Amino acid sequence: MARDWTDPECPVARALDLVGDRWSLLVVRDAMDGARSFTEFQRRTGIARNILTDRLRRLTESGLLAQRTAPSGRRREYVLTDAGRDLFPVILTLRQWGERHAFDPGESHSTLVDLHGVPVPGLTPTGADGTRLDTDTTRVRKVATG
Amino acid sequence: MARDWTDPECPVARALDLVGDRWSLLVVRDAMDGARSFTEFQRRTGIARNILTDRLRRLTESGLLAQRTAPSGRRREYVLTDAGRDLFPVILTLRQWGERHAFDPGESHSTLVDLHGVPVPGLTPTGADGTRLDTDTTRVRKVATG
DNA sequence: CCGAATCAGTTGCGATTTGAAACCATTATG
DNA sequence: CATAATGGTTTCAAATCGCAACTGATTCGG
């Protein structure tokens, strides 16, 4: 179907072409938190039903979700694919940024914890030699133009 | 100004309310890569000019960008704030996901490298005890309802 | 100093997307 | 069997987007 990428050689731009809208990543968030059915996604996100239909279809076409028959019965359900589950670090870093910069001190928010209930520590970019990386210590190497 | 959050207690949702659209994170990406001026952002992203105006204003109002007078002369320029620079891990994980899942094998893409030209290694979520974390080994703890 | 180019937007307008609500066919449930 | 819940689709108005033209400064070349 020859997708029409915004910026074909930038992985960030391609990722955003697939999930860079207001709702897609919230759907993925809820899928990670156990949502499986149309109604459950709708209830959790509050998204309009026609838009939800569209997003579920798109995410399925892009290979982030798959539809399979539920184990119990005849209903169908949406489950994350490996590619969808691979968005975990993206959701996690968004969460961490949100906690730090989108809440006033004192405001409470939900927290991501491991199976023992211990809050998940922050994710810090580090280089091969263990040094911390940021905007000032990295740069984008453009692909060679054929 | 009493923002009207999609899902007030979820940091992921708040983050997406601020940068969860097709263009904002591309603007941040280019700011991280050295873009400062309106025209430069427009040239790199290909975004429509009126939309760019809106995004720059929004990002500035949200405290991710700041406008300051350029060191050389009288023009004004946009620079990332600390909050904006803190999106680095988000952009990085998006880039990594894109590299893995939005390119066919053999397709070439730009790469993030450190100052020695060495590609930045992948970012892996780990718990306090060093174990790898993913969707199955974490869960969201909702905030206590008043 | 003058004209041309560049910069940083703004305006107008048609096309697309979104959101709210109503509707509908198909399972479940009491 | 009646009723409710599920998983959508349809309709329609409102908001957003994208393109292109226009404006008003600033800067550059000669």
mmCIF file of C-alpha atoms (C1' of nucleotides) in Angstrom:
data_model
loop_
_atom_site.group_PDB
_atom_site.id
_atom_site.type_symbol
_atom_site.label_atom_id
_atom_site.label_comp_id
_atom_site.label_asym_id
_atom_site.label_seq_id
_atom_site.Cartn_x
_atom_site.Cartn_y
_atom_site.Cartn_z
ATOM 1 C CA MET A 1 0.000 0.000 0.000
ATOM 2 C CA ALA A 2 3.069 2.260 -0.204
ATOM 3 C CA ARG A 3 2.712 4.368 2.863
ATOM 4 C CA ASP A 4 3.374 8.064 2.445
ATOM 5 C CA TRP A 5 5.755 8.916 5.243
ATOM 6 C CA THR A 6 6.143 12.442 6.557
ATOM 7 C CA ASP A 7 9.926 12.049 6.678
ATOM 8 C CA PRO A 8 10.840 8.644 5.295
ATOM 9 C CA GLU A 9 14.345 8.292 6.598
ATOM 10 C CA CYS A 10 13.731 9.420 10.172
ATOM 11 C CA PRO A 11 12.659 6.637 12.537
ATOM 12 C CA VAL A 12 11.155 9.182 14.924
ATOM 13 C CA ALA A 13 8.951 10.573 12.161
ATOM 14 C CA ARG A 14 7.890 7.125 11.007
ATOM 15 C CA ALA A 15 6.990 6.127 14.552
ATOM 16 C CA LEU A 16 4.921 9.298 14.875
ATOM 17 C CA ASP A 17 3.196 8.591 11.577
ATOM 18 C CA LEU A 18 1.993 5.352 13.153
ATOM 19 C CA VAL A 19 1.183 6.350 16.724
ATOM 20 C CA GLY A 20 1.634 10.121 16.835
ATOM 21 C CA ASP A 21 -1.882 11.256 17.528
ATOM 22 C CA ARG A 22 -3.896 12.034 20.609
ATOM 23 C CA TRP A 23 -5.416 8.552 21.038
ATOM 24 C CA SER A 24 -3.302 5.731 19.644
ATOM 25 C CA LEU A 25 -0.828 5.640 22.493
ATOM 26 C CA LEU A 26 -3.615 5.790 25.052
ATOM 27 C CA VAL A 27 -5.152 2.735 23.426
ATOM 28 C CA VAL A 28 -1.761 1.017 23.633
ATOM 29 C CA ARG A 29 -1.411 2.117 27.257
ATOM 30 C CA ASP A 30 -4.740 0.510 28.115
ATOM 31 C CA ALA A 31 -3.941 -2.610 26.126
ATOM 32 C CA MET A 32 -0.797 -2.916 28.241
ATOM 33 C CA ASP A 33 -2.946 -2.533 31.312
ATOM 34 C CA GLY A 34 -5.282 -5.360 30.334
ATOM 35 C CA ALA A 35 -7.953 -3.869 28.082
ATOM 36 C CA ARG A 36 -9.093 -6.246 25.359
ATOM 37 C CA SER A 37 -12.569 -5.318 24.167
ATOM 38 C CA PHE A 38 -13.984 -2.392 22.216
ATOM 39 C CA THR A 39 -16.181 -1.363 25.120
ATOM 40 C CA GLU A 40 -13.342 -1.577 27.609
ATOM 41 C CA PHE A 41 -11.114 0.671 25.498
ATOM 42 C CA GLN A 42 -13.974 3.078 25.061
ATOM 43 C CA ARG A 43 -14.734 3.174 28.763
ATOM 44 C CA ARG A 44 -11.132 3.712 29.801
ATOM 45 C CA THR A 45 -10.120 6.343 27.272
ATOM 46 C CA GLY A 46 -13.412 8.163 26.795
ATOM 47 C CA ILE A 47 -12.668 8.313 23.068
ATOM 48 C CA ALA A 48 -15.582 8.733 20.632
ATOM 49 C CA ARG A 49 -16.744 5.358 19.328
ATOM 50 C CA ASN A 50 -16.216 6.074 15.634
ATOM 51 C CA ILE A 51 -12.695 7.315 16.307
ATOM 52 C CA LEU A 52 -11.978 4.257 18.417
ATOM 53 C CA THR A 53 -13.130 2.059 15.552
ATOM 54 C CA ASP A 54 -10.716 3.861 13.272
ATOM 55 C CA ARG A 55 -7.767 3.695 15.677
ATOM 56 C CA LEU A 56 -8.236 0.009 16.416
ATOM 57 C CA ARG A 57 -8.366 -0.688 12.707
ATOM 58 C CA ARG A 58 -5.281 1.382 12.012
ATOM 59 C CA LEU A 59 -3.275 -0.124 14.849
ATOM 60 C CA THR A 60 -4.269 -3.561 13.656
ATOM 61 C CA GLU A 61 -3.285 -2.781 10.066
ATOM 62 C CA SER A 62 0.047 -1.442 11.289
ATOM 63 C CA GLY A 63 0.679 -4.647 13.192
ATOM 64 C CA LEU A 64 0.601 -3.232 16.721
ATOM 65 C CA LEU A 65 -2.628 -4.971 17.640
ATOM 66 C CA ALA A 66 -4.062 -8.252 16.497
ATOM 67 C CA GLN A 67 -7.598 -9.522 16.648
ATOM 68 C CA ARG A 68 -8.062 -13.052 17.858
ATOM 69 C CA THR A 69 -10.948 -15.082 19.116
ATOM 70 C CA ALA A 70 -11.229 -14.865 22.868
ATOM 71 C CA PRO A 71 -10.299 -18.066 24.711
ATOM 72 C CA SER A 72 -13.673 -18.162 26.442
ATOM 73 C CA GLY A 73 -16.373 -18.228 23.792
ATOM 74 C CA ARG A 74 -16.975 -16.728 20.402
ATOM 75 C CA ARG A 75 -16.221 -13.021 20.946
ATOM 76 C CA ARG A 76 -13.159 -11.436 19.374
ATOM 77 C CA GLU A 77 -10.631 -9.407 21.281
ATOM 78 C CA TYR A 78 -7.719 -7.097 20.618
ATOM 79 C CA VAL A 79 -4.273 -8.072 21.888
ATOM 80 C CA LEU A 80 -0.893 -6.397 21.549
ATOM 81 C CA THR A 81 1.565 -7.900 19.111
ATOM 82 C CA ASP A 82 5.294 -8.002 19.821
ATOM 83 C CA ALA A 83 5.617 -4.685 17.996
ATOM 84 C CA GLY A 84 2.882 -3.246 20.201
ATOM 85 C CA ARG A 85 4.475 -4.541 23.386
ATOM 86 C CA ASP A 86 7.742 -3.005 22.189
ATOM 87 C CA LEU A 87 6.204 0.407 22.735
ATOM 88 C CA PHE A 88 6.630 -0.172 26.464
ATOM 89 C CA PRO A 89 9.761 1.999 26.714
ATOM 90 C CA VAL A 90 8.001 4.788 24.838
ATOM 91 C CA ILE A 91 5.013 4.746 27.173
ATOM 92 C CA LEU A 92 7.364 4.520 30.137
ATOM 93 C CA THR A 93 9.440 7.542 29.143
ATOM 94 C CA LEU A 94 6.290 9.506 28.381
ATOM 95 C CA ARG A 95 5.027 8.587 31.827
ATOM 96 C CA GLN A 96 8.216 9.713 33.456
ATOM 97 C CA TRP A 97 8.248 12.969 31.595
ATOM 98 C CA GLY A 98 4.621 13.555 32.504
ATOM 99 C CA GLU A 99 5.241 12.886 36.172
ATOM 100 C CA ARG A 100 8.065 15.381 36.206
ATOM 101 C CA HIS A 101 6.702 18.143 34.027
ATOM 102 C CA ALA A 102 2.919 17.900 33.801
ATOM 103 C CA PHE A 103 2.047 17.817 37.505
ATOM 104 C CA ASP A 104 2.271 20.491 40.117
ATOM 105 C CA PRO A 105 4.126 19.506 43.257
ATOM 106 C CA GLY A 106 1.609 17.867 45.536
ATOM 107 C CA GLU A 107 -0.725 16.708 42.784
ATOM 108 C CA SER A 108 -1.129 12.951 42.868
ATOM 109 C CA HIS A 109 -0.889 10.658 39.886
ATOM 110 C CA SER A 110 -0.954 6.979 39.033
ATOM 111 C CA THR A 111 2.367 5.174 39.274
ATOM 112 C CA LEU A 112 3.948 2.274 37.438
ATOM 113 C CA VAL A 113 5.113 -0.425 39.839
ATOM 114 C CA ASP A 114 6.740 -3.819 39.428
ATOM 115 C CA LEU A 115 5.137 -7.036 40.652
ATOM 116 C CA HIS A 116 6.358 -6.375 44.197
ATOM 117 C CA GLY A 117 4.735 -2.963 44.196
ATOM 118 C CA VAL A 118 8.035 -1.119 43.938
ATOM 119 C CA PRO A 119 7.888 1.954 41.687
ATOM 120 C CA VAL A 120 9.724 1.536 38.400
ATOM 121 C CA PRO A 121 12.913 3.629 38.404
ATOM 122 C CA GLY A 122 13.597 6.251 35.764
ATOM 123 C CA LEU A 123 15.063 5.300 32.417
ATOM 124 C CA THR A 124 18.310 7.123 31.634
ATOM 125 C CA PRO A 125 19.973 7.121 28.227
ATOM 126 C CA THR A 126 23.564 5.959 28.491
ATOM 127 C CA GLY A 127 26.297 5.475 25.926
ATOM 128 C CA ALA A 128 28.305 2.327 25.275
ATOM 129 C CA ASP A 129 30.826 3.486 27.880
ATOM 130 C CA GLY A 130 28.173 4.064 30.538
ATOM 131 C CA THR A 131 28.160 7.854 30.378
ATOM 132 C CA ARG A 132 24.853 9.633 30.483
ATOM 133 C CA LEU A 133 23.611 10.845 27.106
ATOM 134 C CA ASP A 134 21.440 13.831 26.284
ATOM 135 C CA THR A 135 20.764 16.345 23.550
ATOM 136 C CA ASP A 136 24.189 17.917 23.866
ATOM 137 C CA THR A 137 26.166 14.697 23.699
ATOM 138 C CA THR A 138 24.467 13.113 20.704
ATOM 139 C CA ARG A 139 23.644 14.039 17.166
ATOM 140 C CA VAL A 140 21.718 12.617 14.242
ATOM 141 C CA ARG A 141 23.758 11.064 11.479
ATOM 142 C CA LYS A 142 21.782 11.398 8.261
ATOM 143 C CA VAL A 143 21.721 8.478 5.925
ATOM 144 C CA ALA A 144 23.968 8.678 2.879
ATOM 145 C CA THR A 145 21.957 9.965 -0.054
ATOM 146 C CA GLY A 146 22.189 7.368 -2.784
ATOM 147 C CA MET B 1 -5.506 28.685 33.072
ATOM 148 C CA ALA B 2 -7.039 25.440 34.331
ATOM 149 C CA ARG B 3 -6.124 22.989 31.619
ATOM 150 C CA ASP B 4 -8.728 20.418 30.742
ATOM 151 C CA TRP B 5 -6.839 17.125 30.827
ATOM 152 C CA THR B 6 -8.048 14.069 28.964
ATOM 153 C CA ASP B 7 -7.224 11.869 31.951
ATOM 154 C CA PRO B 8 -5.973 14.057 34.775
ATOM 155 C CA GLU B 9 -4.339 11.471 36.968
ATOM 156 C CA CYS B 10 -2.410 9.613 34.262
ATOM 157 C CA PRO B 11 1.024 11.075 33.495
ATOM 158 C CA VAL B 12 1.033 9.367 30.098
ATOM 159 C CA ALA B 13 -2.227 11.063 29.164
ATOM 160 C CA ARG B 14 -1.050 14.449 30.408
ATOM 161 C CA ALA B 15 2.165 14.135 28.429
ATOM 162 C CA LEU B 16 0.135 13.294 25.336
ATOM 163 C CA ASP B 17 -2.140 16.254 25.941
ATOM 164 C CA LEU B 18 0.957 18.416 25.641
ATOM 165 C CA VAL B 19 2.933 16.760 22.848
ATOM 166 C CA GLY B 20 0.653 14.033 21.491
ATOM 167 C CA ASP B 21 0.047 15.212 17.980
ATOM 168 C CA ARG B 22 1.649 14.685 14.629
ATOM 169 C CA TRP B 23 3.991 17.703 14.770
ATOM 170 C CA SER B 24 4.995 18.756 18.277
ATOM 171 C CA LEU B 25 7.540 16.018 18.816
ATOM 172 C CA LEU B 26 9.041 16.599 15.382
ATOM 173 C CA VAL B 27 9.537 20.219 16.318
ATOM 174 C CA VAL B 28 11.223 19.083 19.530
ATOM 175 C CA ARG B 29 13.324 16.604 17.555
ATOM 176 C CA ASP B 30 14.584 19.392 15.300
ATOM 177 C CA ALA B 31 15.141 21.739 18.212
ATOM 178 C CA MET B 32 17.349 19.022 19.713
ATOM 179 C CA ASP B 33 19.198 18.849 16.421
ATOM 180 C CA GLY B 34 19.935 22.560 16.344
ATOM 181 C CA ALA B 35 16.919 24.260 14.759
ATOM 182 C CA ARG B 36 16.205 27.701 16.236
ATOM 183 C CA SER B 37 14.257 29.802 13.755
ATOM 184 C CA PHE B 38 10.745 29.653 12.372
ATOM 185 C CA THR B 39 11.998 29.132 8.841
ATOM 186 C CA GLU B 40 14.412 26.419 9.894
ATOM 187 C CA PHE B 41 11.653 24.457 11.665
ATOM 188 C CA GLN B 42 9.418 24.914 8.660
ATOM 189 C CA ARG B 43 12.074 23.744 6.230
ATOM 190 C CA ARG B 44 12.991 20.663 8.243
ATOM 191 C CA THR B 45 9.538 19.422 9.122
ATOM 192 C CA GLY B 46 7.590 20.564 6.067
ATOM 193 C CA ILE B 47 4.746 21.585 8.398
ATOM 194 C CA ALA B 48 2.263 24.217 7.198
ATOM 195 C CA ARG B 49 3.269 27.673 8.378
ATOM 196 C CA ASN B 50 0.095 28.511 10.278
ATOM 197 C CA ILE B 51 0.248 25.165 12.085
ATOM 198 C CA LEU B 52 3.882 25.750 12.930
ATOM 199 C CA THR B 53 2.955 29.123 14.390
ATOM 200 C CA ASP B 54 0.383 27.397 16.561
ATOM 201 C CA ARG B 55 2.720 24.598 17.695
ATOM 202 C CA LEU B 56 5.548 26.956 18.566
ATOM 203 C CA ARG B 57 3.147 29.071 20.569
ATOM 204 C CA ARG B 58 1.709 26.050 22.361
ATOM 205 C CA LEU B 59 5.093 24.536 23.148
ATOM 206 C CA THR B 60 6.218 27.892 24.448
ATOM 207 C CA GLU B 61 3.115 28.292 26.602
ATOM 208 C CA SER B 62 3.631 24.798 27.984
ATOM 209 C CA GLY B 63 7.193 25.642 28.896
ATOM 210 C CA LEU B 64 8.964 23.266 26.520
ATOM 211 C CA LEU B 65 10.355 26.038 24.360
ATOM 212 C CA ALA B 66 11.381 29.558 25.234
ATOM 213 C CA GLN B 67 11.867 32.564 23.039
ATOM 214 C CA ARG B 68 14.972 34.586 23.610
ATOM 215 C CA THR B 69 16.901 37.165 21.700
ATOM 216 C CA ALA B 70 19.591 35.587 19.572
ATOM 217 C CA PRO B 71 23.125 36.206 20.836
ATOM 218 C CA SER B 72 24.183 37.651 17.475
ATOM 219 C CA GLY B 73 21.921 40.581 16.686
ATOM 220 C CA ARG B 74 18.298 41.481 17.167
ATOM 221 C CA ARG B 75 16.367 38.410 15.915
ATOM 222 C CA ARG B 76 14.506 36.178 18.306
ATOM 223 C CA GLU B 77 14.955 32.436 18.426
ATOM 224 C CA TYR B 78 13.342 29.395 19.979
ATOM 225 C CA VAL B 79 15.349 27.273 22.388
ATOM 226 C CA LEU B 80 14.455 24.184 24.394
ATOM 227 C CA THR B 81 13.863 24.632 28.083
ATOM 228 C CA ASP B 82 14.934 22.011 30.630
ATOM 229 C CA ALA B 83 11.491 20.458 30.325
ATOM 230 C CA GLY B 84 11.908 20.325 26.564
ATOM 231 C CA ARG B 85 15.344 18.786 26.780
ATOM 232 C CA ASP B 86 13.904 16.240 29.182
ATOM 233 C CA LEU B 87 11.947 14.797 26.275
ATOM 234 C CA PHE B 88 15.196 13.313 25.039
ATOM 235 C CA PRO B 89 14.410 9.808 26.353
ATOM 236 C CA VAL B 90 10.970 9.944 24.736
ATOM 237 C CA ILE B 91 12.394 10.874 21.340
ATOM 238 C CA LEU B 92 15.094 8.248 21.793
ATOM 239 C CA THR B 93 12.682 5.408 22.549
ATOM 240 C CA LEU B 94 10.451 6.496 19.689
ATOM 241 C CA ARG B 95 13.494 6.402 17.431
ATOM 242 C CA GLN B 96 14.425 2.945 18.592
ATOM 243 C CA TRP B 97 10.931 1.634 18.123
ATOM 244 C CA GLY B 98 10.780 3.181 14.672
ATOM 245 C CA GLU B 99 14.089 1.654 13.648
ATOM 246 C CA ARG B 100 12.892 -1.759 14.701
ATOM 247 C CA HIS B 101 9.287 -1.727 13.537
ATOM 248 C CA ALA B 102 8.793 0.928 10.885
ATOM 249 C CA PHE B 103 11.551 -0.057 8.457
ATOM 250 C CA ASP B 104 11.860 -3.035 6.221
ATOM 251 C CA PRO B 105 15.125 -4.938 6.513
ATOM 252 C CA GLY B 106 17.587 -3.272 4.175
ATOM 253 C CA GLU B 107 15.926 0.151 4.261
ATOM 254 C CA SER B 108 18.325 2.771 5.507
ATOM 255 C CA HIS B 109 17.541 5.382 8.127
ATOM 256 C CA SER B 110 19.235 8.129 10.067
ATOM 257 C CA THR B 111 20.999 7.087 13.245
ATOM 258 C CA LEU B 112 21.649 8.719 16.586
ATOM 259 C CA VAL B 113 25.333 8.679 17.469
ATOM 260 C CA ASP B 114 27.399 9.987 20.360
ATOM 261 C CA LEU B 115 30.174 12.542 19.938
ATOM 262 C CA HIS B 116 32.601 9.810 18.881
ATOM 263 C CA GLY B 117 30.223 8.680 16.147
ATOM 264 C CA VAL B 118 29.279 5.488 17.989
ATOM 265 C CA PRO B 119 25.568 4.591 17.655
ATOM 266 C CA VAL B 120 23.576 5.097 20.828
ATOM 267 C CA PRO B 121 22.670 1.732 22.357
ATOM 268 C CA GLY B 122 19.079 0.737 23.032
ATOM 269 C CA LEU B 123 17.333 1.849 26.178
ATOM 270 C CA THR B 124 15.979 -1.030 28.245
ATOM 271 C CA PRO B 125 13.612 -0.628 31.192
ATOM 272 C CA THR B 126 15.007 -2.302 34.285
ATOM 273 C CA GLY B 127 13.728 -2.630 37.822
ATOM 274 C CA ALA B 128 15.476 -1.597 40.999
ATOM 275 C CA ASP B 129 17.041 -5.073 41.165
ATOM 276 C CA GLY B 130 18.355 -4.908 37.617
ATOM 277 C CA THR B 131 15.813 -7.247 36.052
ATOM 278 C CA ARG B 132 14.354 -6.343 32.724
ATOM 279 C CA LEU B 133 10.850 -4.869 32.907
ATOM 280 C CA ASP B 134 8.049 -5.045 30.377
ATOM 281 C CA THR B 135 4.282 -5.019 30.112
ATOM 282 C CA ASP B 136 3.937 -8.337 31.900
ATOM 283 C CA THR B 137 6.121 -7.487 34.863
ATOM 284 C CA THR B 138 4.654 -4.094 35.693
ATOM 285 C CA ARG B 139 1.253 -2.647 36.389
ATOM 286 C CA VAL B 140 -0.311 0.738 36.970
ATOM 287 C CA ARG B 141 -1.178 1.616 40.535
ATOM 288 C CA LYS B 142 -4.062 4.043 40.467
ATOM 289 C CA VAL B 143 -4.025 6.960 42.806
ATOM 290 C CA ALA B 144 -6.197 6.662 45.903
ATOM 291 C CA THR B 145 -9.516 8.361 45.254
ATOM 292 C CA GLY B 146 -10.015 11.061 47.855
ATOM 293 C "C1'" DC C 1 21.033 54.633 0.328
ATOM 294 C "C1'" DC C 2 17.937 51.688 -2.668
ATOM 295 C "C1'" DG C 3 16.000 47.488 -4.255
ATOM 296 C "C1'" DA C 4 15.757 42.606 -3.556
ATOM 297 C "C1'" DA C 5 15.608 38.913 -0.636
ATOM 298 C "C1'" DT C 6 14.725 36.747 3.687
ATOM 299 C "C1'" DC C 7 12.240 36.203 7.975
ATOM 300 C "C1'" DA C 8 8.273 35.569 10.773
ATOM 301 C "C1'" DG C 9 4.332 35.250 10.715
ATOM 302 C "C1'" DT C 10 -1.209 36.230 9.392
ATOM 303 C "C1'" DT C 11 -5.317 35.623 6.633
ATOM 304 C "C1'" DG C 12 -8.676 33.239 3.766
ATOM 305 C "C1'" DC C 13 -10.666 29.223 2.440
ATOM 306 C "C1'" DG C 14 -11.605 24.488 1.031
ATOM 307 C "C1'" DA C 15 -10.740 19.715 2.652
ATOM 308 C "C1'" DT C 16 -10.173 16.532 6.330
ATOM 309 C "C1'" DT C 17 -10.801 14.951 10.929
ATOM 310 C "C1'" DT C 18 -13.117 14.929 15.145
ATOM 311 C "C1'" DG C 19 -16.781 14.349 18.549
ATOM 312 C "C1'" DA C 20 -21.505 13.605 20.188
ATOM 313 C "C1'" DA C 21 -25.464 11.140 19.632
ATOM 314 C "C1'" DA C 22 -28.543 8.098 17.501
ATOM 315 C "C1'" DC C 23 -29.165 3.812 15.344
ATOM 316 C "C1'" DC C 24 -28.561 -1.299 14.479
ATOM 317 C "C1'" DA C 25 -27.521 -6.226 14.351
ATOM 318 C "C1'" DT C 26 -25.759 -9.770 17.172
ATOM 319 C "C1'" DT C 27 -24.857 -12.214 21.299
ATOM 320 C "C1'" DA C 28 -25.555 -12.949 26.420
ATOM 321 C "C1'" DT C 29 -28.480 -12.887 30.669
ATOM 322 C "C1'" DG C 30 -32.374 -13.267 33.894
ATOM 323 C "C1'" DC D 1 -38.828 -14.766 25.953
ATOM 324 C "C1'" DA D 2 -37.606 -9.986 27.345
ATOM 325 C "C1'" DT D 3 -33.870 -7.136 28.311
ATOM 326 C "C1'" DA D 4 -29.416 -5.620 28.335
ATOM 327 C "C1'" DA D 5 -24.763 -5.456 26.719
ATOM 328 C "C1'" DT D 6 -21.462 -5.706 22.845
ATOM 329 C "C1'" DG D 7 -19.357 -3.952 18.738
ATOM 330 C "C1'" DG D 8 -19.812 -1.380 15.846
ATOM 331 C "C1'" DT D 9 -21.975 2.202 11.725
ATOM 332 C "C1'" DT D 10 -24.250 6.459 10.392
ATOM 333 C "C1'" DT D 11 -25.261 11.258 10.587
ATOM 334 C "C1'" DC D 12 -24.091 15.820 11.084
ATOM 335 C "C1'" DA D 13 -22.066 19.965 13.127
ATOM 336 C "C1'" DA D 14 -17.789 21.887 14.786
ATOM 337 C "C1'" DA D 15 -12.954 22.074 15.024
ATOM 338 C "C1'" DT D 16 -8.553 21.410 12.872
ATOM 339 C "C1'" DC D 17 -5.491 21.114 8.968
ATOM 340 C "C1'" DG D 18 -3.043 22.388 4.830
ATOM 341 C "C1'" DC D 19 -2.179 25.273 0.966
ATOM 342 C "C1'" DA D 20 -1.373 29.535 -0.975
ATOM 343 C "C1'" DA D 21 -1.378 34.333 -1.014
ATOM 344 C "C1'" DC D 22 -0.423 38.416 1.563
ATOM 345 C "C1'" DT D 23 1.939 41.598 5.083
ATOM 346 C "C1'" DG D 24 5.291 44.003 7.475
ATOM 347 C "C1'" DA D 25 9.634 44.050 9.320
ATOM 348 C "C1'" DT D 26 14.689 43.136 8.845
ATOM 349 C "C1'" DT D 27 18.874 42.284 6.368
ATOM 350 C "C1'" DC D 28 21.866 41.954 2.366
ATOM 351 C "C1'" DG D 29 24.140 43.302 -2.010
ATOM 352 C "C1'" DG D 30 25.770 46.869 -4.749
#
